[in-house]
Coordinates of C-alpha atoms in Angstrom, one line a residue:
M1 CA -9.9 -6.2 30.5
D2 CA -6.9 -7.8 32.6
Q3 CA -3.2 -7.2 31.7
L4 CA -0.8 -9.6 30.7
T5 CA 3.2 -9.9 31.5
K6 CA 5.6 -12.0 29.8
G7 CA 5.5 -15.6 30.7
T8 CA 2.0 -15.4 32.7
N9 CA -1.0 -17.1 31.7
A10 CA -4.9 -16.9 32.5
P11 CA -7.9 -19.1 32.0
L12 CA -10.2 -18.4 28.9
H13 CA -13.8 -18.7 30.0
A14 CA -15.0 -18.1 26.1
S15 CA -15.7 -20.8 23.6
R16 CA -14.6 -18.3 20.7
V17 CA -11.9 -15.5 20.7
T18 CA -10.4 -13.2 18.5
L19 CA -6.9 -12.2 18.6
T20 CA -4.8 -9.4 17.3
V21 CA -1.9 -8.0 17.7
D22 CA -1.5 -3.7 17.6
V23 CA 1.9 -2.8 15.7
P24 CA 3.1 0.4 14.9
A25 CA 4.1 -0.7 11.2
P26 CA 2.9 -2.4 8.4
A27 CA 2.7 -6.0 9.8
D28 CA 0.7 -9.6 9.2
L29 CA -0.8 -12.3 11.6
S30 CA -0.4 -15.9 11.3
A31 CA -1.2 -18.6 13.5
L32 CA 0.7 -22.3 14.2
L33 CA -1.3 -25.2 15.5
V34 CA 1.1 -27.2 17.7
T35 CA 1.3 -30.7 19.3
E36 CA 2.8 -31.4 22.7
D37 CA 6.2 -31.1 21.3
G38 CA 5.7 -27.4 20.2
K39 CA 5.5 -28.7 16.5
V40 CA 2.9 -28.9 13.7
R41 CA 1.5 -31.8 12.9
T42 CA 1.3 -30.8 8.8
D43 CA 2.2 -28.0 6.8
A44 CA -1.6 -27.4 6.9
D45 CA -1.3 -26.4 10.7
F46 CA 0.3 -23.3 9.4
V47 CA -2.2 -20.5 8.9
F48 CA -1.5 -17.4 7.1
Y49 CA -2.8 -15.1 4.6
N50 CA -1.9 -17.9 1.5
Q51 CA -3.5 -20.4 3.4
P52 CA -6.4 -18.2 5.9
T53 CA -8.3 -21.5 7.2
G54 CA -7.7 -24.6 9.6
P55 CA -9.0 -26.5 11.9
G56 CA -10.8 -24.0 14.0
V57 CA -8.6 -21.2 13.2
R58 CA -9.2 -18.8 10.5
C59 CA -6.5 -15.6 9.6
V60 CA -8.4 -12.7 8.4
Q61 CA -6.7 -10.0 6.5
P62 CA -7.4 -6.3 6.9
T63 CA -10.9 -4.4 6.0
A64 CA -12.5 -1.2 6.4
G65 CA -11.8 -0.4 9.9
Q66 CA -10.8 -3.7 11.4
A67 CA -7.1 -5.3 11.6
W68 CA -5.5 -8.2 10.8
R69 CA -6.9 -10.7 13.2
V70 CA -7.3 -14.5 13.9
E71 CA -10.6 -16.1 14.8
V72 CA -10.3 -19.6 17.0
D73 CA -13.4 -21.5 17.8
L74 CA -11.9 -23.8 20.7
A75 CA -14.2 -26.1 20.2
A76 CA -13.7 -27.0 16.8
V77 CA -9.2 -27.4 17.5
P78 CA -8.5 -30.9 17.2
A79 CA -7.9 -32.9 20.2
D80 CA -4.4 -33.5 19.3
V81 CA -3.6 -29.3 19.1
H82 CA -2.1 -28.3 22.3
A83 CA -1.9 -24.7 21.4
V84 CA -2.9 -22.3 19.1
R85 CA 0.3 -19.4 18.9
L86 CA -0.7 -16.0 17.3
V87 CA 2.5 -14.8 15.2
T88 CA 3.1 -11.1 14.0
S89 CA 5.6 -10.4 11.4
L90 CA 6.9 -7.3 9.9
D91 CA 6.3 -6.6 6.2
D92 CA 9.6 -5.0 6.3
A93 CA 12.0 -7.7 6.8
S94 CA 14.8 -5.3 7.2
A95 CA 12.7 -3.9 10.2
T96 CA 13.1 -4.6 13.5
F97 CA 10.5 -4.4 16.5
G98 CA 13.0 -2.9 18.4
G99 CA 13.1 0.2 16.1
I100 CA 9.2 0.7 15.3
G101 CA 8.1 0.6 19.1
Q102 CA 6.2 -1.7 21.2
P103 CA 3.4 -4.3 20.0
V104 CA 0.7 -5.3 22.1
A105 CA -1.5 -8.3 21.7
H106 CA -5.2 -8.5 22.5
V107 CA -7.9 -11.4 22.9
S108 CA -11.0 -10.5 22.9
D109 CA -14.4 -13.1 22.9
D110 CA -16.6 -13.3 19.6
A111 CA -18.6 -10.4 20.9
G112 CA -15.8 -8.2 20.7
T113 CA -15.7 -7.7 24.6
P114 CA -11.8 -7.1 25.6
L115 CA -10.7 -10.1 27.7
F116 CA -6.6 -9.9 28.1
A117 CA -3.6 -7.1 26.6
F118 CA -0.2 -8.2 26.3
P119 CA 2.6 -5.3 25.9
M120 CA 5.4 -6.7 24.6
T121 CA 8.7 -5.6 25.9
G122 CA 12.2 -6.6 25.4
L123 CA 12.0 -7.0 21.7
T124 CA 15.3 -5.7 20.1
T125 CA 16.8 -7.2 16.6
E126 CA 13.5 -9.6 16.0
S127 CA 11.3 -9.4 12.7
I128 CA 8.9 -12.0 13.9
V129 CA 7.0 -13.0 17.3
V130 CA 5.4 -15.6 18.6
A131 CA 3.0 -13.2 20.7
L132 CA 0.8 -15.3 22.6
E133 CA -0.7 -18.9 22.6
V134 CA -3.9 -20.4 23.7
Y135 CA -3.1 -24.0 25.2
R136 CA -4.9 -26.6 26.6
R137 CA -4.7 -27.4 30.2
A138 CA -6.7 -30.0 32.6
G139 CA -9.6 -29.9 30.3
A140 CA -9.8 -26.3 29.7
W141 CA -8.1 -23.8 27.5
K142 CA -5.9 -20.8 28.8
V143 CA -3.6 -18.2 27.5
R144 CA -0.2 -17.6 27.8
A145 CA 1.9 -14.3 27.3
V146 CA 4.8 -15.5 25.0
G147 CA 6.7 -12.4 23.6
Q148 CA 9.6 -14.8 21.7
G149 CA 11.0 -13.0 19.2
Y150 CA 13.5 -14.6 16.1
A151 CA 16.0 -12.5 14.9
G152 CA 16.7 -14.8 12.1
G153 CA 12.9 -14.0 10.5
L154 CA 10.2 -16.6 9.3
A155 CA 12.9 -19.1 8.7
D156 CA 14.1 -19.8 11.9
L157 CA 10.5 -19.7 13.4
I158 CA 9.0 -22.2 11.1
T159 CA 12.2 -24.4 11.3
D160 CA 11.6 -24.1 15.2
H161 CA 8.3 -25.7 14.6
G162 CA 8.5 -28.4 12.2
V163 CA 6.7 -26.2 9.0
S164 CA 8.4 -27.6 5.5
V165 CA 8.9 -25.0 2.8
E166 CA 10.2 -25.3 -0.7
D167 CA 14.0 -23.5 -0.7
A168 CA 14.2 -20.6 -2.4
P169 CA 16.7 -20.6 -5.4
P170 CA 20.1 -19.5 -4.9
P171 CA 20.9 -15.8 -5.8
P172 CA 23.5 -15.5 -8.7
A173 CA 26.9 -15.4 -8.2
P174 CA 28.3 -12.3 -8.6
A175 CA 30.4 -11.8 -12.1
P176 CA 34.5 -11.7 -11.5
V177 CA 35.6 -8.4 -11.4
A178 CA 38.8 -7.8 -13.6
A179 CA 42.0 -6.5 -11.4
P180 CA 42.5 -2.9 -12.0
V181 CA 45.3 -2.0 -14.7
P182 CA 47.4 0.7 -13.4
P183 CA 47.1 4.1 -15.1
T184 CA 50.3 4.9 -17.6
P185 CA 51.6 8.7 -16.5
V186 CA 51.4 11.3 -18.8
A187 CA 51.7 14.9 -18.5
P188 CA 48.8 16.9 -17.1
A189 CA 47.2 19.1 -19.6
P190 CA 47.0 22.7 -19.1
A191 CA 43.5 23.2 -17.1
A192 CA 40.7 24.4 -19.1
P193 CA 38.1 26.3 -17.4
P194 CA 34.7 24.2 -16.7
P195 CA 31.9 24.6 -19.6
A196 CA 28.8 26.3 -18.0
P197 CA 26.3 24.1 -16.7
A198 CA 23.7 23.5 -19.8
A199 CA 20.2 24.4 -18.5
P200 CA 17.5 21.6 -18.6
A201 CA 15.9 21.1 -21.6
E202 CA 11.9 21.9 -21.6
P203 CA 10.3 19.3 -22.7
A204 CA 8.8 19.9 -26.4
E205 CA 4.9 20.7 -26.5
V206 CA 2.9 17.6 -28.6
Q207 CA -0.4 18.1 -30.2
L208 CA -3.4 15.8 -29.7
T209 CA -4.2 13.5 -33.1
K210 CA -7.1 11.5 -33.9
A211 CA -6.2 8.1 -33.4
R212 CA -2.6 8.4 -32.3
P213 CA -2.7 8.7 -28.7
V214 CA 0.4 10.7 -26.9
S215 CA 2.7 8.9 -24.5
L216 CA 4.2 11.8 -22.4
S217 CA 7.1 12.2 -20.5
K218 CA 7.8 13.5 -17.2
G219 CA 7.1 17.3 -17.5
Q220 CA 5.6 16.9 -20.9
K221 CA 2.9 19.6 -22.2
V222 CA 0.0 19.1 -24.6
T223 CA -2.5 21.3 -25.6
L224 CA -6.3 20.2 -25.0
T225 CA -7.5 20.7 -28.6
K226 CA -8.2 18.0 -31.5
D227 CA -7.5 17.6 -34.9
G228 CA -8.7 20.7 -36.6
G229 CA -8.2 22.8 -33.6
V230 CA -11.3 21.7 -32.0
A231 CA -11.5 22.2 -28.3
L232 CA -12.0 19.4 -25.9
T233 CA -15.1 20.1 -23.8
M234 CA -15.5 16.8 -21.4
V235 CA -12.3 15.2 -21.1
R236 CA -12.0 11.9 -18.4
M237 CA -9.0 11.9 -16.2
G238 CA -8.1 7.8 -15.9
L239 CA -5.8 6.7 -12.7
G240 CA -4.4 3.1 -12.3
W241 CA -2.0 1.2 -10.7
D242 CA -1.3 -2.8 -9.6
P243 CA -0.3 -3.8 -6.2
V244 CA 3.4 -5.7 -6.1
R245 CA 3.0 -9.3 -5.7
K246 CA 4.6 -9.8 -2.1
R247 CA 6.5 -13.2 -2.6
G248 CA 7.6 -15.1 0.7
M249 CA 8.6 -18.7 1.7
F250 CA 5.2 -19.9 1.7
G251 CA 4.4 -18.4 -1.9
S252 CA 3.6 -14.8 -3.0
R253 CA 0.0 -12.8 -3.1
E254 CA -0.8 -9.6 -3.9
V255 CA -0.9 -6.6 -1.3
E256 CA -4.0 -4.7 -1.2
I257 CA -2.8 -1.2 -2.1
D258 CA -5.5 1.6 -1.3
L259 CA -4.7 4.4 -3.5
D260 CA -7.3 7.4 -3.9
A261 CA -7.2 9.9 -6.9
S262 CA -8.3 13.3 -6.3
A263 CA -9.0 16.4 -8.6
V264 CA -8.0 19.9 -6.5
L265 CA -9.1 23.3 -7.6
L266 CA -7.0 26.1 -7.5
A267 CA -7.4 30.1 -7.9
G268 CA -4.0 30.8 -8.8
T269 CA -2.2 29.4 -5.4
E270 CA -5.3 28.9 -3.7
P271 CA -7.7 26.0 -3.4
V272 CA -11.1 26.2 -3.6
D273 CA -12.3 22.9 -4.1
V274 CA -11.8 19.4 -4.4
A275 CA -12.9 16.2 -5.7
F276 CA -12.7 13.0 -4.1
Y277 CA -13.5 9.5 -2.4
N278 CA -15.4 11.7 0.4
N279 CA -16.7 14.4 -1.9
L280 CA -17.5 12.8 -5.3
R281 CA -18.5 16.3 -7.3
T282 CA -17.5 20.0 -7.0
R283 CA -19.8 22.4 -5.8
D284 CA -20.4 23.8 -9.0
G285 CA -20.5 20.3 -10.6
S286 CA -17.7 20.7 -13.0
V287 CA -15.8 18.0 -11.7
Q288 CA -16.4 14.6 -11.1
H289 CA -15.1 11.5 -8.9
T290 CA -16.5 8.2 -10.2
G291 CA -16.2 6.4 -7.0
D292 CA -13.2 5.0 -4.8
N293 CA -11.6 1.6 -5.6
R294 CA -9.8 0.2 -2.3
T295 CA -7.5 -2.4 -3.7
G296 CA -6.1 -1.3 -7.2
E297 CA -7.7 -4.9 -8.6
G298 CA -8.6 -5.1 -12.3
D299 CA -7.3 -3.9 -15.4
G300 CA -7.5 -0.7 -16.8
D301 CA -8.7 2.8 -15.0
D302 CA -9.2 2.2 -11.2
E303 CA -10.3 5.6 -10.2
T304 CA -11.8 8.2 -13.3
I305 CA -12.6 11.8 -12.5
L306 CA -14.4 13.8 -14.9
I307 CA -13.7 17.3 -16.1
D308 CA -16.0 19.3 -17.9
L309 CA -13.8 22.2 -19.2
T310 CA -16.9 24.4 -20.4
R311 CA -18.0 24.7 -16.8
V312 CA -15.2 25.1 -14.7
P313 CA -15.2 28.4 -13.3
V314 CA -13.4 31.8 -14.6
H315 CA -11.4 32.0 -11.2
V316 CA -10.3 28.5 -11.1
T317 CA -6.9 28.1 -13.3
S318 CA -5.4 24.8 -12.2
V319 CA -6.6 21.3 -11.5
M320 CA -4.3 19.3 -10.0
L321 CA -4.5 15.5 -10.4
V322 CA -3.2 14.2 -7.1
V323 CA -2.9 10.1 -6.2
S324 CA -2.6 9.5 -2.4
S325 CA -2.1 6.2 -0.6
Y326 CA -4.6 6.0 2.4
E327 CA -3.2 3.2 4.2
G328 CA 0.7 4.5 3.7
H329 CA 1.8 2.3 1.6
T330 CA 4.6 4.0 -0.7
F331 CA 4.8 4.1 -4.7
E332 CA 7.7 1.4 -4.0
Q333 CA 4.7 -1.2 -3.6
V334 CA 3.0 -0.3 -6.6
Q335 CA 3.6 -1.3 -10.2
N336 CA 2.2 -0.1 -13.5
A337 CA 0.9 3.4 -12.2
F338 CA -0.5 5.7 -14.7
C339 CA -2.8 8.9 -15.6
R340 CA -4.4 8.8 -19.1
L341 CA -6.6 11.1 -20.7
V342 CA -9.6 10.5 -22.5
D343 CA -11.9 12.4 -24.8
H344 CA -15.2 11.7 -22.6
T345 CA -17.7 12.3 -25.7
T346 CA -16.1 10.0 -28.1
G347 CA -14.2 7.5 -25.5
A348 CA -10.9 7.8 -27.4
E349 CA -7.7 7.7 -25.3
L350 CA -5.7 11.1 -26.0
A351 CA -2.6 10.7 -24.1
R352 CA -0.8 8.6 -21.2
Y353 CA 1.5 9.2 -18.8
T354 CA 3.1 5.9 -17.3
L355 CA 5.1 6.0 -14.2
A356 CA 8.2 3.9 -14.4
G357 CA 10.0 2.8 -11.0
G358 CA 8.4 2.9 -7.5
M359 CA 9.5 5.9 -5.5
P360 CA 9.3 6.1 -1.5
H361 CA 6.6 8.2 -1.3
T362 CA 2.9 8.1 0.3
G363 CA 1.6 10.4 -2.8
M364 CA 2.0 11.7 -6.5
I365 CA 1.2 14.5 -8.2
M366 CA 0.4 13.0 -11.5
A367 CA -0.6 16.0 -13.7
R368 CA -1.8 19.2 -14.1
V369 CA -5.0 20.7 -16.3
Y370 CA -4.6 24.4 -16.6
R371 CA -5.2 27.8 -18.4
Q372 CA -3.3 29.2 -20.9
G373 CA -5.3 32.6 -22.3
S374 CA -8.5 31.1 -23.5
A375 CA -7.1 27.4 -23.8
W376 CA -6.6 24.6 -21.5
K377 CA -3.1 22.4 -21.3
L378 CA -2.3 19.3 -19.7
Q379 CA 1.4 19.0 -18.0
A380 CA 2.5 15.6 -16.8
V381 CA 3.9 15.9 -13.5
G382 CA 5.1 12.4 -12.1
E383 CA 6.6 14.1 -8.7
G384 CA 6.2 11.9 -5.6
I385 CA 5.3 13.6 -1.9
Q386 CA 4.1 12.4 1.2
A387 CA 0.1 12.5 1.3
R388 CA -2.4 10.0 2.3
T389 CA -5.2 12.3 1.8
P390 CA -5.8 15.0 -0.6
S391 CA -5.6 18.0 2.2
D392 CA -1.9 16.4 2.9
A393 CA -1.1 17.1 -0.6
I394 CA -2.7 20.7 -1.2
P395 CA 0.9 22.6 0.6
A396 CA 2.9 20.3 -2.3
L397 CA 0.8 21.5 -5.0
I398 CA 2.1 25.0 -5.1
R399 CA 5.6 25.2 -6.6
Y400 CA 3.7 23.0 -9.4
L401 CA 1.9 26.3 -10.4
G402 CA 4.5 28.2 -12.1

């Protein structure tokens, strides 16, 4: 594999190439098909997530084990297209390449053999970069290391290449602010001692009632018995979320968010077992994870965990229900996150805790199922933590076990 520096070029001997960029932050890839004057022929020559195919070019979103990539079949690129330019842009429009570290562009053939690498140096305030281009020269194809950034972001880049888009609606005008009125002087009153701070009120514990699900607030607890004091035996914890639609100048798309539900079993403060996507059943079989959902797509529960309360070992005092973000997305990129409790025997929903508003965390402790004497209880937690896997979450669980 050869390494390119900015401005250098090299011949391409492969007829199909794959273009990627390693970026130490969430980022997208796209491609521009341009003529000799550096402009697109039509808006269809901008290939990106909402328009993933063009003549001879395909933009492929990340899948398990594979990053964003742009695949180019050089023989299928129209004759009036002079170059295919590879563009990388940061998901966070407020971030810059100077602040996240050096991106590296790669070219490989269709067999996956690396051909060229281009570490992009000198980037500072740019949020979007033309990384490299494959172009025609004297009847053959070559690759050039470009590394040209745009501090003005996507708007600057597309204007430079002749792409037209709908204008975004202007932001609403700020409401007029009234001029402050000077206060009327008054004689100072004698200072009173400050009141003692009130202790935060503990949410009242509620009871489960047949055919009337409980809507839990943060910290609230329920006793896991049904009408008539009959103890629940098999409960299903459903966890769900929806990805936030990402809006851009070229439309919107749903960002796939891979959240993972897990159940961590603890004896006192000591973790003893876990059920999650890589271990769907605890050793004793009392807790089962029903399978992984990698996108949050669809209505209802995205992942579920079954807990047979009659089989949980006597030394286990708590089962913590945790959601973690495998790809490192935060809950600011998630909406409608919820945790619900279902009587698995009847299918009736008993309680639901809905998370209001996103948090800048990659994990969430959703709920705690715990013993109190001979009874089991559920507590809605809803606390953000930094966790991309269940093991990352374990150190943060201890303070919620009291």
